[in-house]
Amino acid sequence: VRRLSLYLRGLEELEREGVRTVASEALAARAGTTAAQVRKDLSLFGSFGKRGLGYAVPPLQAQLRSILGLARPRRVALLGAGRIGAALFEYPPFRERGFRIVAIFDEDPEKIGRRWGGVAIRPVDELADTVRREEVEIAVLAIPAQAAQRMADMLAAAGIRGILNFAPVQIQVPETVVVNDVDMSVELEALTFALESAPADARASGTAG
Amino acid sequence: VRRLSLYLRGLEELEREGVRTVASEALAARAGTTAAQVRKDLSLFGSFGKRGLGYAVPPLQAQLRSILGLARPRRVALLGAGRIGAALFEYPPFRERGFRIVAIFDEDPEKIGRRWGGVAIRPVDELADTVRREEVEIAVLAIPAQAAQRMADMLAAAGIRGILNFAPVQIQVPETVVVNDVDMSVELEALTFALESAPADARASGTAG
DNA sequence: AAGTGTGAAGCTATTCACAGCC
DNA sequence: GGCTGTGAATAGCTTCACACTT
């Protein structure tokens, strides 16, 4: 599934380079996978290519955006105005893909009331109201582990639909909420595992899973 | 593989709670998986449990640390002293697991010469020397996409063994280098995909893959 | 009784190979 | 001739079920 997102990125690069049409082989190289994989993945959602030619870049881009649910902008709340929150708030790929951070929350009274690029940092007790008023669909959890479950409960109660969780803890949510975890120390440890267990035959790129 | 890392975290939590012994069932709950999965995963590396009792927390922790290559501290270089770099530099789970950031690099002359908690921000042309002198094993790439391949080439030439890549681009490295990609916008798009394709039966936690 | 370790079964994902279209 | 779409084959991963140990 997340390969689709890599294909979309590859197509954006190709478009910037002025390429109009692309073969599965070339797209696979950009996404770090194989031509057969690209074709299988895409054919799962429809027939987008032309035999003998390849895929037309702009239409396939539009298709992928639609499949990935990026056809319309998404309203996002950021929880946690610390360093990770700051990094995510300014992260260009988010806004390029249509994610709009419309609300920021923090528990630190020092931070509450400040503004980041026109968005006020609010106290957590305004969460439910703000989520509803601003029609927030997605929350990004950039807070310490011990606060994560509490915030997840409030978000679920406020009717959020998805959570991108950067907190290094497993959160429990009702079935109505989709969670995706991004765990940076797990990723770093996957790397040391690969270093430890394959110091000789270490194969490149993405093998650290 | 990255479940091992989640088990380790669960064991650390359990130790803080004073628990001495744990069943696969309970550990699975913390890691968001099943008891059978925990037993399979662990049995792949040895027999760590006692039938009828479960796993002894501290020894299993030590075993997992060793399997994950965390037995000794790892010397890390941070490339990119921007917002993402700042977030990662201060990220407590990294230092808790024995990752030591011993060098920081950036291309911005404004930033070069500054210090973050005693570590100087250096220009990129000092990279090879510093990596060797400081015996850096791992690099964290927290830089824009267009600079990533260039930095990866320099790191590979300097003899780095692993790269944790936060840049939203696929980098090419020689076989001697292991790369692990962390792509935040891919993760966010995996979430919107799940929202789009399963608005009704959305199952919780980790389903967004 | 409680709970691991593990073969076997079941399932999902990837790769192969090639017919069919441009 | 080049390249997609896709069944078939393969590989990898997860769940099941239960013998066996404490």
XYZ file of C-alpha atoms (C1' of nucleotides) in Angstrom:
462
model
C 0.000 0.000 0.000
C 2.669 2.518 0.902
C 4.380 1.726 -2.356
C 1.563 3.613 -4.072
C 2.727 6.695 -2.257
C 6.266 6.131 -3.515
C 4.981 5.750 -7.061
C 3.166 9.055 -6.740
C 6.356 10.724 -5.630
C 8.222 9.168 -8.546
C 5.602 10.470 -10.949
C 5.911 13.972 -9.502
C 9.664 13.850 -10.047
C 9.162 12.645 -13.615
C 6.671 15.393 -14.315
C 9.134 18.018 -13.093
C 11.653 16.493 -15.497
C 9.138 16.864 -18.313
C 8.636 13.156 -18.871
C 5.188 12.393 -20.283
C 5.146 8.624 -20.236
C 6.932 6.024 -18.120
C 7.486 2.262 -18.192
C 6.999 0.116 -15.097
C 10.731 -0.539 -15.159
C 11.660 3.140 -14.774
C 9.026 3.843 -12.152
C 10.172 0.798 -10.196
C 13.733 2.122 -10.141
C 12.546 5.382 -8.531
C 10.454 3.597 -5.948
C 13.072 0.997 -5.139
C 11.102 -2.021 -6.288
C 10.657 -4.205 -9.373
C 8.773 -3.690 -12.624
C 6.501 -6.676 -11.968
C 5.624 -5.257 -8.579
C 4.654 -1.900 -10.050
C 2.401 -3.538 -12.622
C 0.762 -5.826 -10.056
C 0.166 -2.963 -7.665
C -1.355 -0.680 -10.280
C -3.426 -3.380 -11.951
C -5.066 -4.029 -8.598
C -6.853 -0.702 -8.947
C -7.458 -0.641 -12.692
C -5.770 -0.642 -16.080
C -3.828 2.572 -16.281
C -1.116 1.699 -18.791
C -0.870 1.265 -22.550
C 0.900 -1.831 -23.824
C 4.010 -1.025 -25.767
C 4.056 2.504 -24.364
C 3.878 2.518 -20.597
C 1.941 4.786 -18.262
C 0.995 8.387 -19.023
C 2.427 10.438 -16.178
C -0.246 13.060 -15.427
C -3.304 10.787 -15.543
C -1.637 8.125 -13.431
C -0.726 10.796 -10.903
C -4.361 11.832 -10.674
C -5.439 8.219 -10.288
C -2.986 7.587 -7.479
C -4.013 10.779 -5.689
C -7.579 9.617 -5.834
C -6.746 6.084 -4.644
C -4.678 7.432 -1.763
C -7.466 9.750 -0.703
C -5.550 12.900 -1.610
C -8.145 14.222 -4.034
C -9.276 16.805 -1.509
C -7.232 18.628 1.165
C -7.260 17.107 4.635
C -7.634 19.126 7.804
C -5.110 18.077 10.429
C -4.577 18.850 14.112
C -1.097 18.772 15.602
C -0.820 17.633 19.216
C 2.426 18.629 20.818
C 4.238 21.892 20.124
C 7.666 20.580 21.004
C 10.558 19.920 18.666
C 8.914 17.082 16.808
C 5.730 19.097 16.443
C 7.713 22.026 15.063
C 9.480 19.824 12.558
C 6.224 18.319 11.327
C 4.434 21.665 11.184
C 6.980 22.983 8.716
C 7.506 19.745 6.809
C 7.030 20.743 3.136
C 5.883 17.338 1.815
C 2.818 17.528 4.057
C 1.487 20.742 2.620
C 2.467 19.710 -0.898
C 0.188 16.716 -0.562
C -2.722 18.776 0.673
C -2.463 18.318 4.428
C -3.476 21.520 6.245
C -2.570 21.889 9.896
C -5.486 23.958 11.193
C -5.028 23.521 14.937
C -2.179 22.994 17.411
C -2.521 21.801 21.006
C -0.119 21.621 23.913
C -0.286 21.239 27.681
C 2.561 23.636 28.457
C 1.095 26.993 29.633
C 4.252 28.691 28.328
C 3.375 27.686 24.801
C -0.360 28.208 24.866
C -1.395 31.412 23.123
C 1.655 31.554 20.886
C 1.196 31.312 17.160
C 3.008 29.299 14.562
C 2.513 30.796 11.132
C -0.930 32.069 11.975
C -2.107 28.987 13.861
C -2.676 29.444 17.594
C -1.410 26.909 20.120
C -4.417 25.982 22.237
C -4.888 24.219 25.557
C -5.998 20.622 25.436
C -9.363 21.339 27.033
C -10.380 23.134 23.834
C -9.601 20.032 21.805
C -13.081 18.610 21.339
C -14.642 21.975 20.439
C -11.890 22.924 18.038
C -11.808 19.558 16.299
C -15.506 19.853 15.592
C -15.496 23.524 14.621
C -12.484 23.162 12.329
C -13.697 19.862 10.930
C -10.418 18.134 11.702
C -10.187 14.620 10.285
C -6.651 13.614 11.218
C -4.483 14.169 14.283
C -0.706 13.970 14.476
C 0.476 12.875 17.921
C 3.884 14.434 18.604
C 3.874 14.101 22.390
C 5.630 12.005 25.035
C 4.576 8.402 25.523
C 2.843 8.924 28.853
C 0.390 11.486 27.427
C -0.426 9.551 24.265
C -3.262 7.329 25.462
C -5.026 10.225 27.193
C -4.867 12.344 24.035
C -5.960 9.427 21.876
C -9.041 8.978 24.062
C -9.931 12.662 23.748
C -9.410 12.594 19.990
C -11.565 9.525 19.566
C -14.289 11.104 21.672
C -14.079 14.259 19.563
C -14.770 12.218 16.436
C -11.363 12.181 14.783
C -10.970 9.582 12.008
C -7.239 8.957 11.856
C -4.159 9.336 14.051
C -0.539 9.457 12.949
C 1.225 8.445 16.134
C 4.821 9.504 16.735
C 4.684 8.641 20.433
C 6.708 5.532 21.232
C 3.806 3.594 22.696
C 0.958 1.435 21.457
C -2.332 3.338 21.762
C -5.770 1.761 22.043
C -8.596 3.333 20.047
C -12.157 2.427 19.077
C -12.774 0.762 15.728
C -13.859 4.034 14.163
C -10.329 5.440 14.356
C -7.402 4.339 12.189
C -3.945 4.581 13.718
C -0.619 4.552 11.940
C 2.516 4.412 14.068
C 5.815 6.046 13.154
C 8.419 4.865 15.565
C 11.814 6.394 15.031
C 13.711 4.415 17.613
C 12.285 1.173 16.256
C 13.604 2.182 12.842
C 17.026 2.965 14.224
C 17.109 -0.388 16.012
C 16.072 -2.183 12.844
C 19.199 -0.644 11.381
C 21.515 -1.831 14.172
C 19.929 -5.263 13.912
C 20.852 -5.362 10.235
C 24.380 -4.163 11.025
C 24.778 -6.814 13.688
C 23.295 -9.785 11.877
C 24.622 -9.159 8.378
C 27.982 -7.423 8.632
C 29.275 -9.328 5.634
C 26.551 -9.712 3.040
C 24.640 -6.515 3.963
C 22.443 -5.814 0.998
C 21.520 -2.228 0.329
C 18.468 -0.040 0.649
C 15.417 -1.084 2.557
C 16.857 -4.363 3.747
C 16.769 -3.212 7.344
C 13.186 -4.372 7.914
C 12.181 -7.852 13.009
C 10.981 -4.509 14.242
C 8.603 -6.320 16.542
C 11.654 -7.324 18.588
C 12.180 -3.662 19.249
C 8.588 -3.333 20.441
C 9.048 -6.319 22.738
C 12.113 -4.686 24.235
C 10.134 -1.552 24.909
C 7.357 -3.593 26.504
C 9.878 -5.326 28.738
C 11.298 -1.992 29.823
C 7.812 -0.830 30.773
C 7.225 -4.052 32.687
C 10.496 -3.698 34.537
C 9.578 -0.175 35.610
C 6.330 -1.618 36.930
C 8.302 -4.154 38.922
C 7.104 -7.190 36.984
C 9.667 -10.007 37.052
C 8.097 -12.497 34.685
C 5.739 -12.154 31.742
C 3.645 -14.455 29.553
C 3.659 -14.183 25.766
C 0.017 -13.094 26.009
C 0.790 -10.023 28.133
C 3.841 -9.031 26.113
C 1.824 -9.372 22.923
C -0.774 -6.952 24.258
C 1.894 -4.291 24.838
C 3.408 -4.762 21.414
C 0.083 -4.880 19.588
C 0.411 -8.426 18.315
C -0.586 -11.980 19.295
C 0.827 -14.451 21.805
C 1.685 -16.971 19.100
C 3.589 -14.306 17.210
C 5.644 -13.388 20.266
C 6.562 -17.022 20.881
C 7.482 -17.619 17.233
C 9.574 -14.486 17.063
C 11.497 -15.239 20.238
C 11.947 -18.937 19.533
C 13.659 -17.974 16.295
C 16.613 -16.744 18.327
C 16.588 -19.264 21.154
C 14.546 -20.671 24.036
C 14.151 -17.847 26.474
C 10.971 -18.859 28.290
C 10.002 -21.347 30.960
C 6.919 -23.466 30.313
C 4.194 -22.824 32.785
C 5.835 -19.577 33.898
C 6.615 -17.306 30.989
C 9.659 -15.187 30.283
C 11.903 -13.664 32.955
C 11.909 -9.918 32.250
C 15.525 -8.838 32.846
C 17.280 -11.704 31.056
C 14.981 -11.464 28.049
C 15.675 -7.750 27.893
C 19.403 -8.439 27.784
C 18.902 -11.066 25.089
C 16.863 -8.707 22.927
C 19.414 -5.909 23.345
C 22.091 -8.265 22.173
C 20.035 -9.536 19.216
C 19.192 -5.981 18.159
C 22.844 -4.966 18.328
C 22.305 -2.627 21.274
C 24.819 -4.328 23.541
C 27.311 -1.532 23.005
C 26.650 2.181 22.407
C 26.570 3.325 18.785
C 28.244 6.455 17.519
C 25.954 8.440 15.256
C 26.355 11.436 12.963
C 23.452 13.779 12.313
C 23.289 15.365 8.859
C 21.033 18.386 8.746
C 20.707 20.890 11.585
C 17.221 21.986 10.636
C 13.988 21.345 12.487
C 13.983 17.608 11.912
C 17.611 17.386 12.944
C 16.866 19.337 16.120
C 13.968 17.042 16.964
C 16.062 13.929 16.480
C 19.036 15.315 18.377
C 16.927 15.746 21.494
C 14.805 12.621 21.062
C 15.094 10.816 24.429
C 14.475 7.252 23.152
C 17.635 7.482 21.064
C 19.974 8.160 23.938
C 18.107 5.727 26.186
C 18.959 2.984 23.730
C 22.611 3.893 23.577
C 22.776 6.017 20.448
C 25.302 8.829 20.855
C 25.216 11.713 18.414
C 28.889 12.660 18.219
C 28.864 14.873 15.124
C 26.473 17.250 13.352
C 26.840 18.522 9.793
C 25.065 21.214 7.815
C 25.650 23.201 4.639
C 24.242 26.470 5.960
C 27.135 28.810 6.886
C 24.834 30.468 9.431
C 24.641 27.260 11.407
C 28.214 26.065 11.090
C 30.212 26.703 14.242
C 27.198 26.711 16.544
C 26.928 24.054 19.205
C 24.065 21.873 20.251
C 24.623 20.557 23.747
C 28.363 20.468 23.326
C 28.396 19.083 19.790
C 29.679 21.457 17.102
C 27.871 21.852 13.795
C 30.484 21.243 11.115
C 30.679 21.942 7.402
C 30.137 19.005 5.103
C 33.696 19.039 3.783
C 34.841 17.845 7.194
C 32.548 14.855 6.979
C 34.985 12.149 5.891
C 37.652 13.178 8.415
C 35.222 13.496 11.292
C 33.462 10.223 10.570
C 36.773 8.419 10.702
C 38.174 10.269 13.703
C 34.973 9.912 15.741
C 34.452 6.323 14.597
C 30.902 7.027 13.469
C 29.004 3.906 12.425
C 25.577 5.303 11.651
C 24.326 8.479 9.967
C 20.900 10.053 10.293
C 19.912 11.947 7.140
C 17.644 14.840 8.108
C 18.096 16.944 4.993
C 16.060 17.935 1.906
C 15.566 15.374 -0.856
C 17.850 17.055 -3.365
C 20.881 16.849 -1.065
C 20.313 13.267 0.050
C 22.108 11.331 -2.685
C 25.158 13.561 -2.516
C 25.414 13.115 1.259
C 24.833 9.374 0.944
C 27.735 9.122 -1.490
C 30.028 11.010 0.884
C 28.950 8.875 3.816
C 29.506 5.661 1.910
C 32.953 6.870 0.838
C 33.766 7.755 4.451
C 33.037 4.168 5.471
C 29.721 4.567 7.272
C 27.855 1.289 7.869
C 24.224 2.351 8.197
C 21.966 5.250 7.213
C 18.624 6.186 8.717
C 17.113 8.215 5.905
C 14.439 10.811 6.661
C 14.776 12.465 3.257
C 11.785 11.733 1.025
C 13.775 10.123 -1.745
C 15.240 6.729 -2.553
C 19.013 6.790 -2.133
C 21.477 4.475 -3.869
C 24.335 3.103 -1.790
C 26.981 0.396 -2.174
C 26.311 -3.036 -0.714
C 28.416 -2.286 2.327
C 25.887 0.251 3.614
C 22.477 -0.587 5.072
C 19.718 1.977 4.576
C 16.461 2.278 6.459
C 13.932 4.807 5.215
C 11.536 6.707 7.443
C 9.085 8.515 5.257
C 6.610 10.628 7.146
C 4.483 11.702 4.236
C 4.195 8.112 3.062
C 2.904 7.229 6.523
C 0.390 10.046 6.465
C -0.811 8.943 3.030
C -1.128 5.361 4.211
C -3.524 6.815 6.753
C -5.645 8.712 4.238
C -5.712 5.601 2.079
C -7.155 3.661 5.005
C -9.677 6.438 5.669
C -10.716 6.463 2.041
C -10.936 2.755 1.392
C -12.395 1.581 4.683
C -14.619 4.332 6.072
C -17.061 1.760 7.383
C -15.235 -1.247 8.763
C -12.060 0.638 9.737
C -10.263 -1.657 12.114
C -8.050 -0.081 14.693
C -4.336 0.278 15.309
C -1.787 -0.541 12.723
C -4.254 -1.328 9.972
C -3.085 1.614 7.924
C -0.299 -0.301 6.232
C -3.024 -25.616 35.550
C -0.364 -22.444 33.051
C 2.324 -21.430 29.285
C 6.260 -22.349 26.056
C 8.172 -24.300 21.669
C 7.113 -25.856 17.211
C 5.441 -28.593 13.239
C 1.624 -28.071 10.078
C -1.918 -25.415 7.854
C -3.460 -21.259 5.994
C -2.810 -16.929 4.136
C -0.605 -12.951 1.913
C 2.813 -11.064 -0.879
C 6.236 -11.353 -4.454
C 8.235 -13.132 -8.601
C 7.882 -15.518 -12.991
C 6.500 -15.964 -17.514
C 3.926 -15.102 -21.270
C -0.245 -14.055 -24.029
C -2.068 -10.006 -25.926
C -2.220 -5.185 -27.252
C -0.086 -0.835 -29.075
C 9.421 -4.600 -30.855
C 8.156 -2.821 -26.549
C 5.527 -3.154 -22.599
C 1.281 -4.041 -19.980
C -1.952 -7.148 -17.522
C -2.394 -11.360 -15.260
C -2.663 -16.359 -14.181
C 0.533 -19.639 -12.134
C 4.359 -20.664 -9.174
C 7.001 -19.447 -5.327
C 8.352 -17.565 -1.162
C 7.434 -15.467 3.230
C 4.651 -14.671 7.062
C 0.958 -15.585 10.487
C -2.168 -18.418 12.897
C -3.476 -22.867 14.758
C -3.146 -26.570 17.702
C -1.033 -29.426 20.702
C 2.795 -32.122 22.809
C 5.602 -31.141 26.481
C 7.635 -28.788 30.615
C 7.481 -26.529 35.155
